Amino acid sequence: MTTCFNQSRGLYTVAKSFLFAGLLAFTAGCENTKKVAESANTPTIDLQKQIDDTDQQLEIAVPKLTDLTKHPRLIETNGTEWVEVNNGKLVWTSGFYPGILWYAYDVTGKNKWKQEAIKRTEVFEDFKNITEHHDIGFMMFPAYGLGYEIGGKKEYKDILLTSANSLASRFNPKVGTIRSWSNQMHPRWQQHITIIDNMLNLELLFWAAKHGGDKRFYDIAVTHAETTMKNHFRDDLTSWHVLEYDTLSGAILNRHTKQGYADDSRWSRGQAWGVYGYTMVYKETKDKKFLDFAQKITDKYLSLLPEDMVPCWDFDVADNPKEEKDASAAAIVASALLDLSTMVENKEDQKRYYNAAIKMLKSLGSEQYSGVGKADSFLLHSTGAKSLGKEIDVALIYADYYYIEALSRLKKMQEKS
Ligand code: GLY
């Protein structure tokens, strides 16, 4: 297997710039685990250029993606165009493409992105009744939630409330968490499975509780966050991926991984879901214990990063130069850090988190990670599930989603200041 940084990107590739970028990237690959130095200088990015780049990539990609029953999921390592998959009920990524289009409308003001977002959102209204897994939050919030918030589509409210009810149906009060996966699809585990990624789905419950939904949705989200904080993290503040609980007693049966390198390793995107999740839970609850925890796990994550701020797909294989990066984790954390920087009181912390987010966005928008001129995505070099032998050094739709979310958050912050 080749490493992530010496792949040709087909027709788009300009050999000279590729070789240059490849060399640069390779020297900043997973082997470079040098700790991030606290910089006294405030880093800057050309935000408008990075927004223009996303707009340009959508201008190229959207006309090619005409089948509304499908959504773009990934671009293969040597590919240039999105591979589409069905908007199936079990496909957790269905909401990210409409979500990207809502954010594109937000950052560019172009009505055509709003019209595209509406078309791509409304095709899976019936997913509001999904009770087979926890991913209904990942699927419905970027599509219908952003449609309500950014697109002014107030008629989406009932769909979101029904979706929250479906998600809440998976809460087990004995365990104190939502059951993430079905045992049928993940037969390694026989009882109640909760994964760290599940933290993101709580946003749907908080939103629903604030918008006329059952107050129970709020309580479920808080209890899930508390239980996960207690059980899902090691003493060193990194998280396991998968916990299996006894369905009846709520006892922890084991702690494993599905997408990390090993059960006890530190899967980078898992850490990123934790950082984003607890930052969001503090934003929704204003309970200081969640802020304190969000800061602790964020500081741990930052302490593990290489100089280019984009982690190897698992922190425990980062010393091996052949291992691949995961730009999706960097995009998720960059977006979370912008929010965190506005919520902490200490000025030094505000600056630290803001600067780290800017450095991540700068790195992601650079020649090294940008898809511009190479493929139809915003970003390259993500790794979805290396332990399962798939989605290795590819472009991923959710990397693009959290990247454009971060650009939108930064734009709003700059407009306020
Ligand atoms: N929630 C699935 C993932 O992070 O791959």
Tab-separated table of C-alpha atoms and ligand atoms in Angstrom:
chain	number	residue	atom	x	y	z
A	1	MET	CA	0.000	0.000	0.000
A	2	THR	CA	1.215	3.464	-0.849
A	3	THR	CA	1.227	6.243	1.648
A	4	CYS	CA	-1.266	9.071	1.551
A	5	PHE	CA	1.067	11.607	0.094
A	6	ASN	CA	2.360	10.016	-3.054
A	7	GLN	CA	-0.864	9.365	-4.864
A	8	SER	CA	-1.535	10.758	-8.343
A	9	ARG	CA	-4.894	12.470	-8.622
A	10	GLY	CA	-5.569	11.621	-12.246
A	11	LEU	CA	-6.395	14.206	-14.873
A	12	TYR	CA	-6.428	17.038	-12.423
A	13	THR	CA	-2.881	16.521	-11.399
A	14	VAL	CA	-0.289	18.987	-12.513
A	15	ALA	CA	2.824	16.889	-12.155
A	16	LYS	CA	5.113	19.620	-10.969
A	17	SER	CA	2.874	21.061	-8.304
A	18	PHE	CA	1.898	17.543	-7.275
A	19	LEU	CA	5.500	16.543	-6.744
A	20	PHE	CA	6.109	19.663	-4.747
A	21	ALA	CA	2.970	19.219	-2.659
A	22	GLY	CA	3.656	15.532	-2.241
A	23	LEU	CA	7.128	16.225	-0.965
A	24	LEU	CA	5.914	18.895	1.407
A	25	ALA	CA	3.104	16.692	2.603
A	26	PHE	CA	5.271	13.675	3.045
A	27	THR	CA	7.642	15.549	5.269
A	28	ALA	CA	4.664	16.534	7.402
A	29	GLY	CA	3.122	13.065	7.419
A	30	CYS	CA	2.231	10.830	10.314
A	31	GLU	CA	5.834	10.334	11.268
A	32	ASN	CA	6.109	13.939	12.279
A	33	THR	CA	4.710	13.804	15.769
A	34	LYS	CA	6.574	16.823	17.032
A	35	LYS	CA	4.376	18.494	19.601
A	36	VAL	CA	2.683	21.738	18.712
A	37	ALA	CA	4.566	24.670	20.113
A	38	GLU	CA	2.480	27.418	21.667
A	39	SER	CA	2.970	30.294	19.279
A	40	ALA	CA	3.075	33.853	20.464
A	41	ASN	CA	1.999	35.033	17.004
A	42	THR	CA	-1.615	35.156	16.004
A	43	PRO	CA	-1.980	33.026	12.865
A	44	THR	CA	-4.112	34.359	10.030
A	45	ILE	CA	-5.902	32.900	7.036
A	46	ASP	CA	-7.459	34.335	3.908
A	47	LEU	CA	-10.991	33.352	4.871
A	48	GLN	CA	-12.601	34.781	1.747
A	49	LYS	CA	-10.260	32.773	-0.460
A	50	GLN	CA	-11.047	29.573	1.410
A	51	ILE	CA	-14.783	30.291	1.083
A	52	ASP	CA	-14.336	31.069	-2.629
A	53	ASP	CA	-12.504	27.755	-3.026
A	54	THR	CA	-15.454	25.830	-1.535
A	55	ASP	CA	-17.826	27.715	-3.831
A	56	GLN	CA	-15.677	26.871	-6.845
A	57	GLN	CA	-15.531	23.184	-5.885
A	58	LEU	CA	-19.333	23.073	-5.597
A	59	GLU	CA	-19.684	24.773	-8.987
A	60	ILE	CA	-17.698	21.854	-10.418
A	61	ALA	CA	-19.240	19.016	-8.394
A	62	VAL	CA	-22.935	19.822	-7.978
A	63	PRO	CA	-23.892	19.677	-11.701
A	64	LYS	CA	-22.435	16.151	-11.814
A	65	LEU	CA	-24.517	14.948	-8.851
A	66	THR	CA	-28.003	14.788	-10.306
A	67	ASP	CA	-29.490	11.640	-8.776
A	68	LEU	CA	-31.423	12.843	-5.727
A	69	THR	CA	-31.773	9.338	-4.360
A	70	LYS	CA	-28.002	9.282	-3.759
A	71	HIS	CA	-25.418	11.395	-1.995
A	72	PRO	CA	-21.660	11.811	-2.461
A	73	ARG	CA	-19.790	9.819	0.162
A	74	LEU	CA	-16.106	9.726	-0.798
A	75	ILE	CA	-13.525	10.269	-3.505
A	76	GLU	CA	-11.146	7.336	-3.834
A	77	THR	CA	-7.420	7.864	-3.320
A	78	ASN	CA	-6.649	8.172	-7.010
A	79	GLY	CA	-10.021	9.558	-7.991
A	80	THR	CA	-11.253	12.994	-8.885
A	81	GLU	CA	-15.032	12.618	-8.634
A	82	TRP	CA	-17.403	11.738	-5.825
A	83	VAL	CA	-18.540	8.153	-5.422
A	84	GLU	CA	-22.263	8.312	-4.659
A	85	VAL	CA	-24.174	5.946	-2.406
A	86	ASN	CA	-27.890	5.493	-1.875
A	87	ASN	CA	-29.636	7.645	0.702
A	88	GLY	CA	-30.351	4.426	2.558
A	89	LYS	CA	-31.801	4.326	6.052
A	90	LEU	CA	-28.635	2.716	7.366
A	91	VAL	CA	-26.254	5.188	5.721
A	92	TRP	CA	-25.156	7.652	8.380
A	93	THR	CA	-23.703	10.180	5.911
A	94	SER	CA	-26.928	11.062	4.047
A	95	GLY	CA	-27.334	14.490	5.674
A	96	PHE	CA	-23.883	15.949	5.073
A	97	TYR	CA	-24.286	16.879	1.402
A	98	PRO	CA	-27.470	18.910	1.948
A	99	GLY	CA	-25.755	20.332	5.047
A	100	ILE	CA	-22.791	21.479	2.946
A	101	LEU	CA	-25.195	23.183	0.548
A	102	TRP	CA	-26.973	24.975	3.431
A	103	TYR	CA	-23.614	26.257	4.673
A	104	ALA	CA	-22.639	27.217	1.108
A	105	TYR	CA	-25.808	29.307	0.951
A	106	ASP	CA	-24.881	30.775	4.328
A	107	VAL	CA	-21.330	31.792	3.395
A	108	THR	CA	-21.920	32.874	-0.216
A	109	GLY	CA	-25.527	34.114	-0.104
A	110	LYS	CA	-26.147	32.354	-3.436
A	111	ASN	CA	-29.779	31.367	-3.753
A	112	LYS	CA	-28.868	28.479	-6.043
A	113	TRP	CA	-27.186	26.673	-3.156
A	114	LYS	CA	-30.356	27.104	-1.114
A	115	GLN	CA	-32.423	25.571	-3.921
A	116	GLU	CA	-29.976	22.671	-4.209
A	117	ALA	CA	-30.041	22.195	-0.441
A	118	ILE	CA	-33.844	22.036	-0.392
A	119	LYS	CA	-33.899	19.385	-3.138
A	120	ARG	CA	-31.256	17.268	-1.389
A	121	THR	CA	-32.885	17.651	2.023
A	122	GLU	CA	-36.478	16.873	1.219
A	123	VAL	CA	-35.802	13.510	-0.419
A	124	PHE	CA	-35.383	11.712	2.882
A	125	GLU	CA	-38.151	13.106	5.052
A	126	ASP	CA	-39.252	9.596	5.995
A	127	PHE	CA	-35.910	9.041	7.753
A	128	LYS	CA	-37.511	10.903	10.663
A	129	ASN	CA	-38.919	7.534	11.738
A	130	ILE	CA	-35.593	5.703	11.884
A	131	THR	CA	-35.224	3.858	15.171
A	132	GLU	CA	-32.710	1.237	14.040
A	133	HIS	CA	-29.610	3.261	15.029
A	134	HIS	CA	-28.447	6.532	16.575
A	135	ASP	CA	-27.265	8.112	13.320
A	136	ILE	CA	-30.611	9.800	12.776
A	137	GLY	CA	-29.020	12.849	14.450
A	138	PHE	CA	-26.102	12.904	12.000
A	139	MET	CA	-28.564	12.422	9.137
A	140	MET	CA	-31.364	14.843	10.008
A	141	PHE	CA	-29.668	17.760	11.754
A	142	PRO	CA	-27.263	18.887	8.979
A	143	ALA	CA	-30.136	18.635	6.477
A	144	TYR	CA	-33.356	19.663	8.240
A	145	GLY	CA	-31.779	21.463	11.233
A	146	LEU	CA	-29.672	23.731	9.029
A	147	GLY	CA	-32.614	24.123	6.681
A	148	TYR	CA	-34.589	25.519	9.619
A	149	GLU	CA	-31.760	27.653	11.014
A	150	ILE	CA	-30.045	28.889	7.842
A	151	GLY	CA	-32.723	28.417	5.217
A	152	GLY	CA	-35.625	29.723	7.303
A	153	LYS	CA	-37.574	26.550	6.530
A	154	LYS	CA	-39.775	26.648	9.622
A	155	GLU	CA	-41.918	23.868	8.199
A	156	TYR	CA	-39.058	21.442	8.971
A	157	LYS	CA	-39.734	21.749	12.699
A	158	ASP	CA	-42.155	18.833	13.002
A	159	ILE	CA	-39.791	16.597	11.025
A	160	LEU	CA	-37.005	17.438	13.490
A	161	LEU	CA	-39.255	16.846	16.504
A	162	THR	CA	-40.297	13.459	15.152
A	163	SER	CA	-36.622	12.636	14.479
A	164	ALA	CA	-35.720	13.546	18.069
A	165	ASN	CA	-38.480	11.283	19.322
A	166	SER	CA	-37.107	8.423	17.232
A	167	LEU	CA	-33.617	8.990	18.638
A	168	ALA	CA	-34.906	9.243	22.211
A	169	SER	CA	-36.620	5.864	21.815
A	170	ARG	CA	-33.136	4.305	21.921
A	171	PHE	CA	-32.346	5.688	25.391
A	172	ASN	CA	-31.932	3.050	28.096
A	173	PRO	CA	-32.428	4.632	31.562
A	174	LYS	CA	-30.713	1.714	33.268
A	175	VAL	CA	-27.528	2.353	31.282
A	176	GLY	CA	-27.953	6.109	31.027
A	177	THR	CA	-27.091	6.282	27.327
A	178	ILE	CA	-28.635	6.039	23.880
A	179	ARG	CA	-27.977	2.711	22.192
A	180	SER	CA	-25.863	3.629	19.185
A	181	TRP	CA	-25.723	0.558	17.001
A	182	SER	CA	-27.849	-2.474	16.382
A	183	ASN	CA	-26.334	-5.807	17.371
A	184	GLN	CA	-27.368	-7.273	14.045
A	185	MET	CA	-25.080	-4.912	12.130
A	186	HIS	CA	-22.293	-5.136	14.720
A	187	PRO	CA	-22.364	-8.749	15.926
A	188	ARG	CA	-19.133	-8.477	17.912
A	189	TRP	CA	-21.336	-7.001	20.654
A	190	GLN	CA	-24.462	-8.674	22.012
A	191	GLN	CA	-25.925	-6.028	24.288
A	192	HIS	CA	-26.266	-2.232	24.595
A	193	ILE	CA	-23.605	-0.544	22.422
A	194	THR	CA	-22.681	3.128	22.828
A	195	ILE	CA	-19.967	4.778	20.749
A	196	ILE	CA	-18.206	8.093	21.331
A	197	ASP	CA	-19.584	9.424	18.001
A	198	ASN	CA	-23.025	9.353	19.608
A	199	MET	CA	-22.205	12.621	21.386
A	200	LEU	CA	-22.923	14.495	18.145
A	201	ASN	CA	-26.466	13.164	17.938
A	202	LEU	CA	-27.333	14.926	21.183
A	203	GLU	CA	-27.533	18.216	19.275
A	204	LEU	CA	-30.808	17.074	17.712
A	205	LEU	CA	-32.261	16.380	21.173
A	206	PHE	CA	-31.175	19.768	22.569
A	207	TRP	CA	-32.605	21.522	19.527
A	208	ALA	CA	-35.907	19.681	19.817
A	209	ALA	CA	-36.239	20.433	23.547
A	210	LYS	CA	-35.759	24.154	22.775
A	211	HIS	CA	-38.266	24.137	19.957
A	212	GLY	CA	-41.384	22.796	21.589
A	213	GLY	CA	-40.316	19.152	21.895
A	214	ASP	CA	-40.572	16.986	24.983
A	215	LYS	CA	-38.393	18.291	27.855
A	216	ARG	CA	-37.333	14.666	28.293
A	217	PHE	CA	-35.131	15.126	25.202
A	218	TYR	CA	-32.972	17.581	27.165
A	219	ASP	CA	-32.711	15.227	30.155
A	220	ILE	CA	-31.760	12.296	27.950
A	221	ALA	CA	-29.023	14.325	26.241
A	222	VAL	CA	-27.581	15.476	29.588
A	223	THR	CA	-27.699	11.984	31.108
A	224	HIS	CA	-26.018	10.507	28.024
A	225	ALA	CA	-23.262	13.135	28.225
A	226	GLU	CA	-22.749	12.502	31.960
A	227	THR	CA	-22.612	8.724	31.577
A	228	THR	CA	-20.221	8.967	28.649
A	229	MET	CA	-17.992	11.385	30.555
A	230	LYS	CA	-17.809	8.874	33.405
A	231	ASN	CA	-17.293	5.672	31.430
A	232	HIS	CA	-15.918	6.404	27.987
A	233	PHE	CA	-12.637	8.155	28.879
A	234	ARG	CA	-9.345	6.803	30.114
A	235	ASP	CA	-7.362	8.384	32.927
A	236	ASP	CA	-5.275	10.194	30.299
A	237	LEU	CA	-8.459	11.858	28.930
A	238	THR	CA	-8.527	9.967	25.633
A	239	SER	CA	-11.593	7.969	24.742
A	240	TRP	CA	-12.477	4.450	23.804
A	241	HIS	CA	-14.592	4.079	20.703
A	242	VAL	CA	-17.151	1.413	21.618
A	243	LEU	CA	-18.556	0.538	25.030
A	244	GLU	CA	-20.805	-2.437	25.558
A	245	TYR	CA	-23.145	-2.195	28.519
A	246	ASP	CA	-25.329	-4.896	30.008
A	247	THR	CA	-28.779	-3.957	28.718
A	248	LEU	CA	-30.541	-4.930	31.943
A	249	SER	CA	-28.111	-3.965	34.700
A	250	GLY	CA	-26.285	-1.100	32.943
A	251	ALA	CA	-22.897	-2.585	33.943
A	252	ILE	CA	-19.960	-1.996	31.595
A	253	LEU	CA	-19.132	-5.281	29.853
A	254	ASN	CA	-16.149	-4.172	27.764
A	255	ARG	CA	-14.416	-1.306	25.969
A	256	HIS	CA	-13.418	-1.875	22.348
A	257	THR	CA	-12.925	-0.205	19.009
A	258	LYS	CA	-14.346	-0.622	15.528
A	259	GLN	CA	-12.506	2.046	13.563
A	260	GLY	CA	-9.414	2.602	15.677
A	261	TYR	CA	-6.109	0.735	15.394
A	262	ALA	CA	-6.682	-1.301	18.561
A	263	ASP	CA	-9.124	-1.512	21.449
A	264	ASP	CA	-6.791	0.521	23.618
A	265	SER	CA	-5.503	2.913	20.997
A	266	ARG	CA	-6.522	6.515	20.509
A	267	TRP	CA	-8.586	6.724	17.305
A	268	SER	CA	-8.237	10.335	16.171
A	269	ARG	CA	-11.763	10.940	14.957
A	270	GLY	CA	-13.125	9.438	18.144
A	271	GLN	CA	-11.188	12.057	20.113
A	272	ALA	CA	-12.540	14.691	17.705
A	273	TRP	CA	-16.152	13.611	18.299
A	274	GLY	CA	-15.512	13.973	22.028
A	275	VAL	CA	-14.083	17.490	21.655
A	276	TYR	CA	-16.963	18.600	19.459
A	277	GLY	CA	-19.566	16.785	21.555
A	278	TYR	CA	-18.644	18.229	24.956
A	279	THR	CA	-18.159	21.726	23.519
A	280	MET	CA	-21.682	21.506	22.093
A	281	VAL	CA	-23.116	20.074	25.334
A	282	TYR	CA	-21.671	23.017	27.276
A	283	LYS	CA	-23.082	25.453	24.704
A	284	GLU	CA	-26.530	23.927	25.221
A	285	THR	CA	-26.476	23.445	29.008
A	286	LYS	CA	-24.114	26.144	30.324
A	287	ASP	CA	-23.141	23.574	32.948
A	288	LYS	CA	-19.506	24.316	33.865
A	289	LYS	CA	-18.623	20.653	34.418
A	290	PHE	CA	-19.042	20.111	30.688
A	291	LEU	CA	-16.884	23.128	29.838
A	292	ASP	CA	-14.186	21.920	32.195
A	293	PHE	CA	-14.281	18.487	30.587
A	294	ALA	CA	-14.368	19.881	27.035
A	295	GLN	CA	-11.235	21.882	27.822
A	296	LYS	CA	-9.422	18.928	29.339
A	297	ILE	CA	-10.046	16.606	26.397
A	298	THR	CA	-9.306	19.395	23.924
A	299	ASP	CA	-5.982	20.132	25.585
A	300	LYS	CA	-5.139	16.459	25.436
A	301	TYR	CA	-6.031	16.314	21.732
A	302	LEU	CA	-3.943	19.412	20.969
A	303	SER	CA	-0.971	17.975	22.836
A	304	LEU	CA	-0.957	14.968	20.491
A	305	LEU	CA	-0.968	16.875	17.197
A	306	PRO	CA	1.854	17.126	14.678
A	307	GLU	CA	2.999	20.501	13.386
A	308	ASP	CA	0.500	20.664	10.528
A	309	MET	CA	-2.392	20.197	13.002
A	310	VAL	CA	-3.867	17.265	11.064
A	311	PRO	CA	-3.645	14.002	12.987
A	312	CYS	CA	-2.731	10.595	11.820
A	313	TRP	CA	-5.900	8.451	11.649
A	314	ASP	CA	-4.972	6.939	15.039
A	315	PHE	CA	-2.605	8.690	17.440
A	316	ASP	CA	-1.038	5.370	18.366
A	317	VAL	CA	0.301	4.696	14.868
A	318	ALA	CA	1.500	8.251	14.271
A	319	ASP	CA	5.165	7.296	14.493
A	320	ASN	CA	4.886	5.196	11.342
A	321	PRO	CA	5.455	7.343	8.214
A	322	LYS	CA	3.412	4.889	6.121
A	323	GLU	CA	0.238	5.549	8.069
A	324	GLU	CA	-2.369	7.944	6.688
A	325	LYS	CA	-3.758	11.227	7.929
A	326	ASP	CA	-7.349	11.981	8.829
A	327	ALA	CA	-8.315	15.481	7.696
A	328	SER	CA	-11.902	14.827	8.825
A	329	ALA	CA	-10.782	14.817	12.473
A	330	ALA	CA	-9.014	18.138	11.946
A	331	ALA	CA	-12.098	19.711	10.354
A	332	ILE	CA	-14.359	18.526	13.197
A	333	VAL	CA	-12.014	19.894	15.850
A	334	ALA	CA	-11.402	23.198	14.028
A	335	SER	CA	-15.131	23.854	14.012
A	336	ALA	CA	-15.490	22.915	17.689
A	337	LEU	CA	-12.522	25.042	18.737
A	338	LEU	CA	-14.019	28.179	17.219
A	339	ASP	CA	-17.078	27.714	19.437
A	340	LEU	CA	-14.957	26.809	22.453
A	341	SER	CA	-12.844	29.945	22.012
A	342	THR	CA	-15.976	32.075	22.431
A	343	MET	CA	-17.203	30.219	25.524
A	344	VAL	CA	-14.161	30.074	27.786
A	345	GLU	CA	-13.692	33.063	30.070
A	346	ASN	CA	-9.931	33.070	30.360
A	347	LYS	CA	-8.430	35.345	27.676
A	348	GLU	CA	-5.370	33.126	27.207
A	349	ASP	CA	-7.604	30.108	26.594
A	350	GLN	CA	-9.731	32.092	24.141
A	351	LYS	CA	-6.610	32.952	22.177
A	352	ARG	CA	-5.130	29.469	22.412
A	353	TYR	CA	-8.239	27.757	21.040
A	354	TYR	CA	-8.854	30.390	18.393
A	355	ASN	CA	-5.257	30.241	17.174
A	356	ALA	CA	-5.296	26.456	17.065
A	357	ALA	CA	-8.502	26.522	14.979
A	358	ILE	CA	-7.002	29.042	12.570
A	359	LYS	CA	-3.865	26.949	12.163
A	360	MET	CA	-6.006	23.884	11.424
A	361	LEU	CA	-8.076	25.745	8.845
A	362	LYS	CA	-4.968	27.201	7.253
A	363	SER	CA	-3.448	23.754	6.969
A	364	LEU	CA	-6.643	22.221	5.584
A	365	GLY	CA	-6.999	25.005	3.003
A	366	SER	CA	-3.390	24.677	1.878
A	367	GLU	CA	-2.057	22.893	-1.195
A	368	GLN	CA	-1.293	19.938	1.010
A	369	TYR	CA	-4.898	19.139	1.968
A	370	SER	CA	-7.126	21.151	-0.396
A	371	GLY	CA	-8.919	19.386	-3.229
A	372	VAL	CA	-8.757	22.473	-5.451
A	373	GLY	CA	-7.282	21.578	-8.851
A	374	LYS	CA	-7.041	17.909	-7.900
A	375	ALA	CA	-10.520	16.559	-7.129
A	376	ASP	CA	-14.122	17.694	-6.569
A	377	SER	CA	-13.990	17.794	-2.766
A	378	PHE	CA	-12.936	20.676	-0.511
A	379	LEU	CA	-10.451	18.435	1.305
A	380	LEU	CA	-8.273	15.400	0.637
A	381	HIS	CA	-6.492	12.945	2.933
A	382	SER	CA	-9.153	11.639	5.288
A	383	THR	CA	-9.348	8.106	6.615
A	384	GLY	CA	-12.764	6.677	7.437
A	385	ALA	CA	-12.179	3.117	8.590
A	386	LYS	CA	-8.663	1.815	8.060
A	387	SER	CA	-9.152	-0.977	10.569
A	388	LEU	CA	-11.920	-2.281	8.300
A	389	GLY	CA	-9.677	-1.909	5.256
A	390	LYS	CA	-11.698	0.860	3.651
A	391	GLU	CA	-11.834	4.621	3.120
A	392	ILE	CA	-8.084	5.034	3.497
A	393	ASP	CA	-6.594	8.373	2.397
A	394	VAL	CA	-9.718	9.503	0.593
A	395	ALA	CA	-11.922	12.569	0.479
A	396	LEU	CA	-14.896	12.199	2.810
A	397	ILE	CA	-18.167	14.108	2.678
A	398	TYR	CA	-18.178	14.765	6.433
A	399	ALA	CA	-14.677	16.242	6.317
A	400	ASP	CA	-16.049	18.775	3.839
A	401	TYR	CA	-19.134	19.362	6.007
A	402	TYR	CA	-17.221	20.242	9.188
A	403	TYR	CA	-14.730	22.291	7.164
A	404	ILE	CA	-17.387	24.543	5.657
A	405	GLU	CA	-19.152	24.694	9.038
A	406	ALA	CA	-15.896	26.021	10.516
A	407	LEU	CA	-15.568	28.613	7.722
A	408	SER	CA	-19.146	29.716	8.369
A	409	ARG	CA	-18.490	29.995	12.124
A	410	LEU	CA	-15.321	31.998	11.524
A	411	LYS	CA	-17.097	34.337	9.112
A	412	LYS	CA	-19.772	35.056	11.728
A	413	MET	CA	-17.119	35.659	14.394
A	414	GLN	CA	-15.307	38.104	12.122
A	415	GLU	CA	-18.541	39.926	11.260
A	416	LYS	CA	-19.304	40.355	14.976
A	417	SER	CA	-15.901	41.733	15.916
B	1	GLY	N1	-19.685	7.990	13.010
B	1	GLY	C1	-18.859	7.274	12.186
B	1	GLY	C2	-17.462	7.740	12.011
B	1	GLY	O1	-16.930	8.616	12.660
B	1	GLY	O2	-16.851	7.150	11.163
